[in-house]
């Protein structure tokens, strides 16, 4: 097997070079211009660190990350996020969970006003038929239901938890339940391990892991294990890291 020569191996603090940037095909687009700006900012930052004699790996800037996330949870995001219109509950969960990971146990994840606004917004994503859509007025889906409930659980206040209509959620989960033990992701939607993980986790978060919900789940998950030991999205499908996680993490 070929090996990387010592001179070519990665060295902490080695400044990025202009030739490391993506080649310019002379057909600029808005995304390519943004990419070039990001690359140039990395090069400038790395050069500054090199000049200052900072040869260690870059330091994670927690304060800057928290500021970015707090701005995002208050709606200050780039216009490119419009393509994630059907993933709005996911954005809430990703941002709030990241803030939770960066916060100390003594400080609230969100201030009182932002928490209340977020709770009201997630409530607007719920449907009378049960579950949550990716945004207001969108159909309920197991994945976006998982995201909304997880975000509310991270907020963790009485107001957040009481905003979950457990009865309609339970009806939604039972409606998604399939004879083989799996869960559909939405009405007449596909069935795979992702939907099963999301449904079971939503039930676990809301203390509704009843025998009706968990019936057949273990057998379904076991049927997805491939010859190499991993788990695929469906029976006979190739193993996948994400699907393996969903199978192993499913609370059943």
Coordinates of N, CA and C in Angstrom, one line a residue:
X1 N 0.9 -1.2 0.0 CA 0.0 0.0 0.0 C 0.9 1.2 0.0
X2 N 0.6 2.2 -0.8 CA 1.3 3.4 -0.9 C 1.1 4.2 0.4
X3 N 2.2 4.9 0.8 CA 2.1 5.7 2.0 C 2.4 7.2 1.7
X4 N 1.9 8.1 2.5 CA 2.1 9.5 2.3 C 3.5 9.8 2.8
X5 N 4.3 10.5 1.9 CA 5.6 10.9 2.3 C 5.6 11.8 3.5
X6 N 6.6 11.8 4.3 CA 6.6 12.7 5.5 C 6.4 14.1 5.2
X7 N 7.0 14.6 4.0 CA 6.9 16.0 3.6 C 5.5 16.3 3.2
X8 N 4.7 15.3 2.8 CA 3.3 15.6 2.4 C 2.3 15.4 3.5
X9 N 2.7 14.8 4.6 CA 1.8 14.5 5.7 C 1.2 15.8 6.3
X10 N 0.0 15.8 6.9 CA -0.5 16.9 7.6 C 0.3 17.4 8.7
X11 N 0.6 18.7 8.8 CA 1.3 19.2 9.9 C 0.5 20.3 10.6
X12 N 0.2 20.2 11.9 CA -0.6 21.3 12.5 C 0.1 22.6 12.3
X13 N -0.7 23.6 12.0 CA -0.2 25.0 11.8 C 0.3 25.3 10.4
X14 N 0.4 24.3 9.6 CA 0.9 24.5 8.2 C -0.2 25.4 7.5
X15 N 0.2 26.6 7.1 CA -0.7 27.5 6.5 C -1.3 27.0 5.2
X16 N -2.6 27.2 5.0 CA -3.2 26.9 3.8 C -2.7 27.8 2.7
X17 N -2.7 27.3 1.5 CA -2.2 28.0 0.3 C -3.3 28.3 -0.7
X18 N -3.0 29.3 -1.5 CA -4.0 29.7 -2.5 C -4.3 28.5 -3.4
X19 N -3.3 27.7 -3.7 CA -3.5 26.6 -4.6 C -4.3 25.5 -4.0
X20 N -4.6 25.6 -2.6 CA -5.4 24.6 -2.0 C -6.9 24.9 -2.3
X21 N -7.2 26.1 -2.8 CA -8.6 26.5 -3.0 C -9.1 25.7 -4.2
X22 N -10.5 25.7 -4.2 CA -11.1 25.0 -5.3 C -10.8 25.7 -6.6
X23 N -10.6 25.0 -7.7 CA -10.2 25.6 -9.0 C -11.3 26.5 -9.5
X24 N -11.0 27.6 -10.1 CA -11.9 28.6 -10.7 C -12.2 28.2 -12.1
X25 N -13.5 27.8 -12.4 CA -13.8 27.4 -13.8 C -14.3 28.6 -14.6
X26 N -14.1 29.8 -14.0 CA -14.4 31.1 -14.7 C -15.9 31.2 -15.1
X27 N -16.8 30.5 -14.4 CA -18.2 30.6 -14.5 C -18.8 30.8 -13.1
X28 N -18.5 32.0 -12.6 CA -18.9 32.3 -11.2 C -20.4 32.3 -10.9
X29 N -20.8 31.8 -9.8 CA -22.2 31.8 -9.3 C -22.2 32.4 -7.9
X30 N -23.4 32.6 -7.4 CA -23.4 33.2 -6.0 C -22.8 32.2 -5.1
X31 N -23.1 30.9 -5.2 CA -22.5 30.0 -4.3 C -21.0 29.8 -4.4
X32 N -20.5 29.9 -5.7 CA -19.0 29.8 -5.8 C -18.3 31.1 -5.2
X33 N -19.0 32.2 -5.3 CA -18.4 33.4 -4.7 C -18.4 33.3 -3.2
X34 N -19.4 32.8 -2.6 CA -19.5 32.6 -1.2 C -18.4 31.6 -0.8
X35 N -18.3 30.5 -1.6 CA -17.2 29.5 -1.3 C -15.9 30.1 -1.3
X36 N -15.6 31.0 -2.3 CA -14.3 31.6 -2.3 C -14.0 32.5 -1.1
X37 N -15.1 33.2 -0.7 CA -14.9 34.1 0.5 C -14.6 33.2 1.7
X38 N -15.2 32.1 1.9 CA -14.9 31.2 3.0 C -13.5 30.7 2.9
X39 N -13.1 30.3 1.8 CA -11.7 29.8 1.6 C -10.7 30.9 1.9
X40 N -10.9 32.1 1.4 CA -10.0 33.2 1.7 C -10.0 33.5 3.2
X41 N -11.1 33.4 3.8 CA -11.1 33.7 5.3 C -10.3 32.7 6.0
X42 N -10.4 31.4 5.6 CA -9.6 30.4 6.3 C -8.1 30.6 6.0
X43 N -7.8 31.0 4.8 CA -6.4 31.2 4.5 C -5.8 32.4 5.3
X44 N -6.6 33.4 5.4 CA -6.2 34.6 6.2 C -6.0 34.3 7.7
X45 N -7.0 33.5 8.2 CA -6.9 33.1 9.6 C -5.7 32.2 9.9
X46 N -5.5 31.3 9.0 CA -4.4 30.3 9.2 C -3.0 31.0 9.1
X47 N -2.9 32.0 8.1 CA -1.7 32.8 8.0 C -1.4 33.6 9.2
X48 N -2.5 34.2 9.8 CA -2.3 35.0 11.0 C -1.9 34.1 12.2
X49 N -2.4 32.9 12.3 CA -2.0 32.0 13.4 C -0.5 31.6 13.2
X50 N -0.2 31.4 11.9 CA 1.2 31.0 11.6 C 2.2 32.1 12.0
X51 N 1.8 33.4 11.6 CA 2.7 34.5 11.9 C 2.8 34.8 13.4
X52 N 1.7 34.4 14.2 CA 1.8 34.6 15.6 C 2.4 33.5 16.3
X53 N 2.9 32.5 15.6 CA 3.6 31.3 16.2 C 2.6 30.3 16.9
X54 N 1.4 30.4 16.5 CA 0.4 29.4 17.0 C 0.3 28.2 16.2
X55 N 1.1 27.2 16.5 CA 1.2 26.0 15.7 C 0.3 24.9 16.1
X56 N -0.5 25.1 17.1 CA -1.4 24.0 17.5 C -2.7 24.1 16.6
X57 N -3.5 23.0 16.7 CA -4.7 23.0 16.0 C -5.6 24.2 16.5
X58 N -6.5 24.7 15.6 CA -7.3 25.8 15.9 C -8.2 25.5 17.2
X59 N -8.5 26.6 17.9 CA -9.2 26.4 19.2 C -10.7 26.7 18.9
X60 N -11.6 25.8 19.4 CA -13.0 26.0 19.2 C -13.4 27.2 20.0
X61 N -14.1 28.2 19.2 CA -14.5 29.4 19.8 C -16.0 29.3 20.3
X62 N -16.1 28.9 21.5 CA -17.5 28.6 22.1 C -18.4 29.9 22.0
X63 N -17.8 31.0 22.4 CA -18.6 32.2 22.5 C -19.2 32.6 21.1
X64 N -18.4 32.5 20.1 CA -18.8 32.8 18.8 C -19.9 31.9 18.3
X65 N -19.7 30.6 18.6 CA -20.7 29.6 18.2 C -22.0 29.9 18.9
X66 N -22.0 30.2 20.2 CA -23.2 30.5 20.9 C -23.9 31.7 20.4
X67 N -23.2 32.7 20.0 CA -23.8 33.9 19.4 C -24.4 33.6 18.1
X68 N -23.8 32.8 17.3 CA -24.4 32.4 16.0 C -25.7 31.6 16.2
X69 N -25.7 30.7 17.2 CA -26.9 29.9 17.4 C -28.0 30.7 18.0
X70 N -27.7 31.6 18.9 CA -28.7 32.5 19.5 C -29.3 33.4 18.4
X71 N -28.5 33.9 17.5 CA -29.1 34.7 16.4 C -30.0 33.8 15.5
X72 N -29.5 32.6 15.3 CA -30.3 31.7 14.4 C -31.7 31.4 15.0
X73 N -31.7 31.1 16.3 CA -33.0 30.7 16.9 C -33.9 31.9 17.0
X74 N -33.4 33.1 16.8 CA -34.3 34.2 16.7 C -34.6 34.6 15.2
X75 N -34.3 33.7 14.3 CA -34.7 33.9 12.9 C -33.6 34.6 12.1
X76 N -32.5 34.9 12.6 CA -31.4 35.6 11.9 C -30.5 34.6 11.1
X77 N -31.1 34.1 10.0 CA -30.3 33.1 9.2 C -30.2 33.6 7.8
X78 N -29.3 33.1 7.0 CA -29.1 33.5 5.7 C -30.3 33.0 4.8
X79 N -30.5 33.7 3.7 CA -31.7 33.5 2.8 C -31.6 32.1 2.2
X80 N -30.4 31.4 2.2 CA -30.3 30.1 1.7 C -31.1 29.1 2.5
X81 N -31.5 29.4 3.7 CA -32.2 28.5 4.5 C -33.6 28.3 4.0
X82 N -34.1 29.0 3.0 CA -35.4 28.9 2.5 C -35.6 27.5 2.0
X83 N -34.6 26.8 1.5 CA -34.7 25.5 1.0 C -35.0 24.5 2.0
X84 N -34.9 24.9 3.3 CA -35.2 24.0 4.4 C -36.6 24.3 5.0
X85 N -37.5 24.8 4.2 CA -38.8 25.2 4.6 C -39.5 24.0 5.3
X86 N -39.4 22.8 4.8 CA -40.0 21.6 5.3 C -39.3 21.0 6.5
X87 N -38.2 21.7 6.9 CA -37.4 21.1 8.0 C -37.3 22.1 9.2
X88 N -38.3 23.0 9.3 CA -38.2 24.1 10.3 C -38.1 23.5 11.7
X89 N -38.9 22.5 12.0 CA -38.8 21.9 13.3 C -37.4 21.3 13.6
X90 N -36.8 20.7 12.5 CA -35.4 20.2 12.6 C -34.5 21.3 13.0
X91 N -34.6 22.5 12.3 CA -33.7 23.6 12.6 C -33.8 24.0 14.1
X92 N -35.1 24.1 14.6 CA -35.3 24.4 16.0 C -34.5 23.4 16.9
X93 N -34.7 22.1 16.6 CA -34.0 21.1 17.4 C -32.5 21.2 17.3
X94 N -32.0 21.3 16.1 CA -30.5 21.3 16.0 C -29.9 22.5 16.7
X95 N -30.6 23.7 16.6 CA -30.0 24.9 17.2 C -30.1 24.8 18.7
X96 N -31.3 24.4 19.2 CA -31.5 24.4 20.7 C -30.7 23.3 21.3
X97 N -30.6 22.1 20.7 CA -29.8 21.0 21.2 C -28.3 21.5 21.3
X98 N -27.8 22.1 20.2 CA -26.4 22.6 20.2 C -26.2 23.6 21.3
X99 N -27.2 24.5 21.5 CA -27.0 25.5 22.7 C -27.0 24.7 24.0
X100 N -27.8 23.7 24.1 CA -27.8 22.9 25.3 C -26.5 22.2 25.6
X101 N -25.8 21.7 24.5 CA -24.5 21.1 24.7 C -23.5 22.1 25.1
X102 N -23.6 23.3 24.7 CA -22.7 24.4 25.0 C -22.9 25.1 26.3
X103 N -24.1 24.9 26.9 CA -24.5 25.6 28.1 C -24.0 24.8 29.4
X104 N -23.9 25.5 30.4 CA -23.6 24.9 31.7 C -24.9 24.4 32.3
X105 N -24.9 23.6 33.3 CA -26.1 23.0 33.9 C -26.9 24.1 34.6
X106 N -26.2 25.2 35.0 CA -26.9 26.2 35.8 C -27.7 27.2 34.9
X107 N -27.3 27.4 33.7 CA -27.9 28.4 32.9 C -29.0 27.8 31.9
X108 N -30.1 28.5 31.7 CA -31.2 28.0 30.8 C -30.7 28.0 29.4
X109 N -31.2 27.1 28.6 CA -30.8 27.0 27.2 C -31.2 28.2 26.5
X110 N -32.5 28.7 26.7 CA -33.0 29.9 26.1 C -33.5 30.8 27.1
X111 N -33.4 32.1 26.8 CA -34.1 33.0 27.8 C -35.6 32.9 27.7
X112 N -36.3 33.4 28.7 CA -37.7 33.2 28.9 C -38.5 33.6 27.7
X113 N -38.2 34.8 27.1 CA -38.9 35.2 25.9 C -38.7 34.3 24.7
X114 N -37.5 34.0 24.4 CA -37.2 33.1 23.3 C -37.8 31.8 23.5
X115 N -37.7 31.2 24.7 CA -38.3 29.9 24.9 C -39.8 29.9 24.7
X116 N -40.5 31.0 25.2 CA -41.9 31.0 24.9 C -42.3 31.2 23.5
X117 N -41.5 32.0 22.7 CA -41.8 32.2 21.3 C -41.5 30.8 20.6
X118 N -40.5 30.1 21.0 CA -40.2 28.8 20.3 C -41.3 27.8 20.6
X119 N -41.8 27.8 21.8 CA -42.8 26.9 22.2 C -44.1 27.2 21.3
X120 N -44.4 28.4 21.2 CA -45.6 28.8 20.4 C -45.4 28.5 19.0
X121 N -44.2 28.7 18.5 CA -44.0 28.3 17.1 C -44.1 26.8 16.8
X122 N -43.5 26.0 17.7 CA -43.6 24.6 17.5 C -45.0 24.1 17.6
X123 N -45.8 24.7 18.5 CA -47.2 24.4 18.6 C -47.9 24.7 17.3
X124 N -47.5 25.7 16.6 CA -48.2 26.0 15.3 C -47.8 25.0 14.3
X125 N -46.8 24.2 14.5 CA -46.4 23.2 13.5 C -47.2 21.8 13.8
X126 N -47.9 21.8 14.9 CA -48.7 20.5 15.2 C -50.0 20.5 14.4
X127 N -50.5 19.3 14.3 CA -51.8 19.1 13.6 C -52.8 18.5 14.5
X128 N -54.1 18.8 14.3 CA -55.1 18.2 15.1 C -55.2 16.7 14.9
X129 N -54.7 16.2 13.8 CA -54.7 14.7 13.6 C -53.5 14.0 14.3
X130 N -52.7 14.8 14.9 CA -51.6 14.3 15.7 C -50.2 14.5 15.0
X131 N -49.2 14.7 15.7 CA -47.9 14.8 15.2 C -47.6 16.3 14.8
X132 N -46.4 16.4 14.2 CA -45.9 17.8 13.8 C -45.4 17.7 12.4
X133 N -45.8 18.8 11.6 CA -45.2 18.9 10.3 C -43.9 19.6 10.4
X134 N -43.2 19.8 9.2 CA -41.9 20.5 9.2 C -42.1 22.0 9.4
X135 N -43.3 22.5 9.3 CA -43.5 23.9 9.5 C -45.0 24.1 9.6
X136 N -45.5 25.3 9.9 CA -47.0 25.5 10.1 C -47.7 25.1 8.8
X137 N -48.8 24.3 8.9 CA -49.6 24.0 7.8 C -49.1 22.8 7.0
X138 N -48.0 22.2 7.4 CA -47.5 21.0 6.7 C -47.9 19.7 7.3
X139 N -48.0 18.7 6.5 CA -48.5 17.4 7.0 C -47.5 16.8 8.1
X140 N -48.1 16.1 9.0 CA -47.3 15.5 10.0 C -46.4 14.4 9.5
X141 N -45.2 14.3 10.1 CA -44.2 13.3 9.6 C -43.5 12.8 10.9
X142 N -43.1 11.6 10.9 CA -42.4 11.0 12.1 C -41.1 11.7 12.4
X143 N -40.4 12.1 11.4 CA -39.1 12.8 11.6 C -39.3 14.2 12.2
X144 N -40.2 15.0 11.6 CA -40.4 16.3 12.1 C -41.1 16.3 13.5
X145 N -41.9 15.2 13.7 CA -42.5 15.1 15.0 C -41.4 14.8 16.1
X146 N -40.5 13.9 15.7 CA -39.3 13.6 16.6 C -38.6 14.9 16.9
X147 N -38.3 15.7 15.9 CA -37.5 17.0 16.1 C -38.3 18.0 17.0
X148 N -39.5 18.2 16.7 CA -40.3 19.1 17.5 C -40.4 18.7 19.0
X149 N -40.6 17.4 19.2 CA -40.8 17.0 20.6 C -39.4 17.0 21.3
X150 N -38.4 16.6 20.6 CA -37.0 16.7 21.2 C -36.6 18.1 21.5
X151 N -37.0 19.1 20.7 CA -36.7 20.5 21.0 C -37.4 20.9 22.2
X152 N -38.7 20.6 22.3 CA -39.5 20.9 23.5 C -38.9 20.3 24.8
X153 N -38.5 19.1 24.7 CA -37.9 18.4 25.8 C -36.6 19.0 26.2
X154 N -35.8 19.5 25.3 CA -34.5 20.2 25.6 C -34.9 21.5 26.4
X155 N -35.9 22.3 25.9 CA -36.3 23.5 26.6 C -36.7 23.1 28.0
X156 N -37.5 22.0 28.1 CA -37.7 21.4 29.4 C -38.6 22.1 30.4
X157 N -39.2 23.2 30.1 CA -40.1 23.9 31.1 C -41.5 23.2 31.1
X158 N -42.3 23.5 32.1 CA -43.6 23.0 32.2 C -44.4 23.4 31.0
X159 N -44.2 24.7 30.6 CA -45.0 25.2 29.4 C -44.6 24.4 28.2
X160 N -43.3 24.1 28.0 CA -42.9 23.4 26.8 C -43.5 22.0 26.8
X161 N -43.5 21.3 27.9 CA -44.0 19.9 27.9 C -45.5 19.8 27.8
X162 N -46.1 20.8 28.5 CA -47.6 20.8 28.4 C -48.2 21.2 27.1
X163 N -47.3 21.8 26.2 CA -47.8 22.1 24.9 C -47.9 20.9 24.0
X164 N -47.4 19.8 24.4 CA -47.5 18.6 23.6 C -48.9 17.9 23.8
X165 N -49.7 17.7 22.8 CA -50.9 17.1 22.9 C -50.7 15.6 22.8
X166 N -50.5 14.9 23.9 CA -50.1 13.5 24.0 C -51.2 12.6 23.4
X167 N -52.4 12.9 23.6 CA -53.5 12.1 23.0 C -53.5 12.0 21.5
X168 N -53.4 13.2 20.9 CA -53.4 13.2 19.4 C -52.1 12.6 18.9
X169 N -51.0 12.8 19.6 CA -49.7 12.3 19.2 C -49.7 10.7 19.3
X170 N -50.4 10.2 20.3 CA -50.5 8.8 20.4 C -51.3 8.2 19.3
X171 N -52.4 8.9 18.9 CA -53.2 8.4 17.8 C -52.4 8.5 16.5
X172 N -51.6 9.5 16.3 CA -50.7 9.6 15.1 C -49.7 8.4 15.1
X173 N -49.1 8.1 16.2 CA -48.1 7.1 16.2 C -48.7 5.7 15.9
X174 N -49.9 5.5 16.4 CA -50.6 4.2 16.2 C -51.0 4.2 14.7
X175 N -51.4 5.3 14.1 CA -51.8 5.3 12.7 C -50.6 5.0 11.8
X176 N -49.4 5.4 12.3 CA -48.2 5.1 11.5 C -47.7 3.6 11.7
X177 N -48.2 3.0 12.7 CA -47.7 1.6 13.1 C -48.1 0.6 12.0
X178 N -47.1 -0.2 11.6 CA -47.4 -1.2 10.5 C -47.4 -2.6 11.1
X179 N -48.0 -3.6 10.4 CA -48.1 -4.9 10.9 C -46.8 -5.6 11.2
X180 N -45.7 -5.2 10.4 CA -44.4 -5.9 10.7 C -43.6 -5.3 11.8
X181 N -44.2 -4.3 12.5 CA -43.6 -3.7 13.7 C -42.9 -2.4 13.4
X182 N -42.8 -2.0 12.1 CA -42.2 -0.8 11.7 C -43.2 0.4 11.8
X183 N -42.7 1.6 11.5 CA -43.6 2.7 11.4 C -43.4 3.4 10.1
X184 N -44.6 3.8 9.5 CA -44.5 4.7 8.3 C -44.1 6.1 8.8
X185 N -43.5 6.9 7.9 CA -43.1 8.2 8.3 C -44.2 9.2 8.2
X186 N -45.2 8.9 7.4 CA -46.4 9.8 7.3 C -47.5 8.9 6.7
X187 N -48.7 9.5 6.5 CA -49.8 8.8 5.9 C -49.4 8.4 4.5
X188 N -49.5 7.1 4.2 CA -49.2 6.5 2.9 C -47.7 6.8 2.6
X189 N -46.8 6.9 3.6 CA -45.4 7.2 3.3 C -44.6 5.9 3.4
X190 N -43.3 6.1 3.2 CA -42.4 5.0 3.2 C -42.2 4.5 4.6
X191 N -41.7 3.3 4.7 CA -41.4 2.6 6.0 C -39.9 2.2 6.0
X192 N -39.2 2.7 6.9 CA -37.8 2.2 7.1 C -37.4 2.4 8.5
X193 N -36.2 2.1 8.8 CA -35.7 2.2 10.2 C -35.7 3.6 10.8
X194 N -35.6 4.6 9.9 CA -35.6 6.0 10.4 C -36.9 6.4 11.0
X195 N -38.0 6.0 10.3 CA -39.3 6.3 10.8 C -39.6 5.6 12.1
X196 N -39.1 4.3 12.2 CA -39.3 3.6 13.4 C -38.5 4.2 14.6
X197 N -37.3 4.6 14.4 CA -36.5 5.3 15.4 C -37.2 6.6 15.9
X198 N -37.6 7.4 14.9 CA -38.2 8.7 15.2 C -39.5 8.5 16.0
X199 N -40.4 7.5 15.6 CA -41.6 7.3 16.3 C -41.4 6.7 17.7
X200 N -40.5 5.8 17.8 CA -40.3 5.2 19.1 C -39.7 6.2 20.1
X201 N -38.8 7.1 19.6 CA -38.1 8.1 20.4 C -39.1 9.1 20.9
X202 N -40.0 9.5 19.9 CA -41.1 10.5 20.3 C -42.0 9.9 21.4
X203 N -42.3 8.6 21.3 CA -43.1 8.0 22.3 C -42.3 7.9 23.6
X204 N -41.1 7.6 23.6 CA -40.3 7.5 24.8 C -40.2 8.9 25.5
X205 N -40.0 9.9 24.7 CA -39.9 11.3 25.3 C -41.1 11.7 26.0
X206 N -42.3 11.2 25.6 CA -43.6 11.5 26.1 C -44.2 10.5 27.0
X207 N -43.3 9.5 27.4 CA -43.7 8.4 28.3 C -44.9 7.6 27.8
X208 N -44.8 7.2 26.5 CA -45.9 6.5 25.8 C -45.4 5.2 25.1
X209 N -44.4 4.6 25.7 CA -43.9 3.4 25.1 C -44.7 2.2 25.5
X210 N -45.9 2.1 25.1 CA -46.9 1.1 25.4 C -46.6 -0.2 24.6
X211 N -47.2 -1.3 25.0 CA -47.1 -2.5 24.2 C -47.7 -2.3 22.8
X212 N -48.7 -1.5 22.6 CA -49.2 -1.2 21.3 C -48.1 -0.6 20.4
X213 N -47.4 0.3 21.0 CA -46.4 1.0 20.2 C -45.2 0.2 19.9
X214 N -44.7 -0.6 20.9 CA -43.5 -1.4 20.7 C -43.7 -2.8 20.1
X215 N -44.9 -3.2 19.9 CA -45.2 -4.5 19.3 C -44.5 -4.7 18.0
X216 N -43.7 -5.8 18.0 CA -43.0 -6.2 16.8 C -41.8 -5.4 16.4
X217 N -41.4 -4.4 17.2 CA -40.3 -3.5 16.8 C -39.0 -4.3 16.8
X218 N -38.7 -5.0 17.9 CA -37.5 -5.7 18.0 C -37.2 -6.7 16.8
X219 N -38.3 -7.4 16.5 CA -38.2 -8.4 15.4 C -37.9 -7.6 14.1
X220 N -38.6 -6.5 13.9 CA -38.4 -5.7 12.6 C -37.0 -5.2 12.6
X221 N -36.4 -4.7 13.6 CA -35.1 -4.2 13.6 C -34.1 -5.3 13.4
X222 N -34.3 -6.4 14.0 CA -33.4 -7.6 13.8 C -33.4 -8.1 12.4
X223 N -34.5 -7.9 11.7 CA -34.6 -8.4 10.3 C -33.8 -7.5 9.4
X224 N -33.4 -6.4 9.8 CA -32.6 -5.4 8.9 C -31.1 -5.6 9.0
X225 N -30.7 -6.5 9.9 CA -29.2 -6.7 10.0 C -28.7 -7.4 8.8
X226 N -27.6 -6.8 8.2 CA -27.0 -7.3 7.0 C -25.9 -8.4 7.3
X227 N -25.4 -9.0 6.3 CA -24.4 -10.0 6.5 C -23.1 -9.5 7.1
X228 N -22.9 -8.1 7.0 CA -21.7 -7.6 7.5 C -21.8 -7.1 9.0
X229 N -23.0 -7.3 9.5 CA -23.3 -6.9 10.9 C -24.0 -5.6 11.1
X230 N -24.0 -4.8 10.1 CA -24.6 -3.5 10.2 C -26.1 -3.6 9.9
X231 N -26.8 -2.5 9.9 CA -28.3 -2.4 9.7 C -28.6 -1.6 8.5
X232 N -29.4 -2.1 7.7 CA -29.9 -1.3 6.5 C -31.2 -0.6 6.8
X233 N -31.6 0.2 5.8 CA -32.9 0.9 6.0 C -34.1 0.0 5.9
X234 N -34.0 -1.1 5.1 CA -35.0 -2.1 5.0 C -34.4 -3.4 4.9
X235 N -35.3 -4.5 4.9 CA -34.8 -5.8 4.8 C -34.0 -6.0 3.5
X236 N -32.8 -6.6 3.6 CA -32.1 -6.9 2.4 C -31.3 -5.8 1.8
X237 N -31.4 -4.6 2.5 CA -30.6 -3.4 2.0 C -29.3 -3.4 2.6
X238 N -28.3 -2.7 2.0 CA -27.0 -2.6 2.4 C -26.9 -1.8 3.8
X239 N -25.9 -2.2 4.6 CA -25.7 -1.5 5.9 C -25.4 0.0 5.7
X240 N -25.7 0.7 6.7 CA -25.5 2.2 6.6 C -25.3 2.6 8.0
X241 N -24.3 3.5 8.3 CA -24.0 4.0 9.6 C -25.2 4.6 10.3
X242 N -25.9 5.5 9.5 CA -27.1 6.2 10.1 C -28.2 5.2 10.4
X243 N -28.4 4.2 9.5 CA -29.5 3.2 9.8 C -29.1 2.3 11.0
X244 N -27.8 2.0 11.1 CA -27.3 1.2 12.2 C -27.6 1.9 13.5
X245 N -27.3 3.2 13.5 CA -27.5 4.0 14.7 C -29.0 4.0 15.1
X246 N -29.9 4.2 14.1 CA -31.3 4.3 14.3 C -31.8 2.9 14.9
X247 N -31.3 1.8 14.4 CA -31.7 0.5 14.9 C -31.2 0.3 16.3
X248 N -30.0 0.6 16.6 CA -29.4 0.4 17.9 C -30.0 1.3 19.0
X249 N -30.3 2.6 18.5 CA -30.8 3.6 19.5 C -32.3 3.6 19.7
X250 N -33.0 2.8 18.9 CA -34.5 2.7 19.1 C -34.9 2.2 20.4
X251 N -35.6 3.0 21.2 CA -36.0 2.6 22.6 C -37.1 1.6 22.6
X252 N -36.8 0.3 22.3 CA -37.9 -0.7 22.4 C -37.4 -1.9 23.2

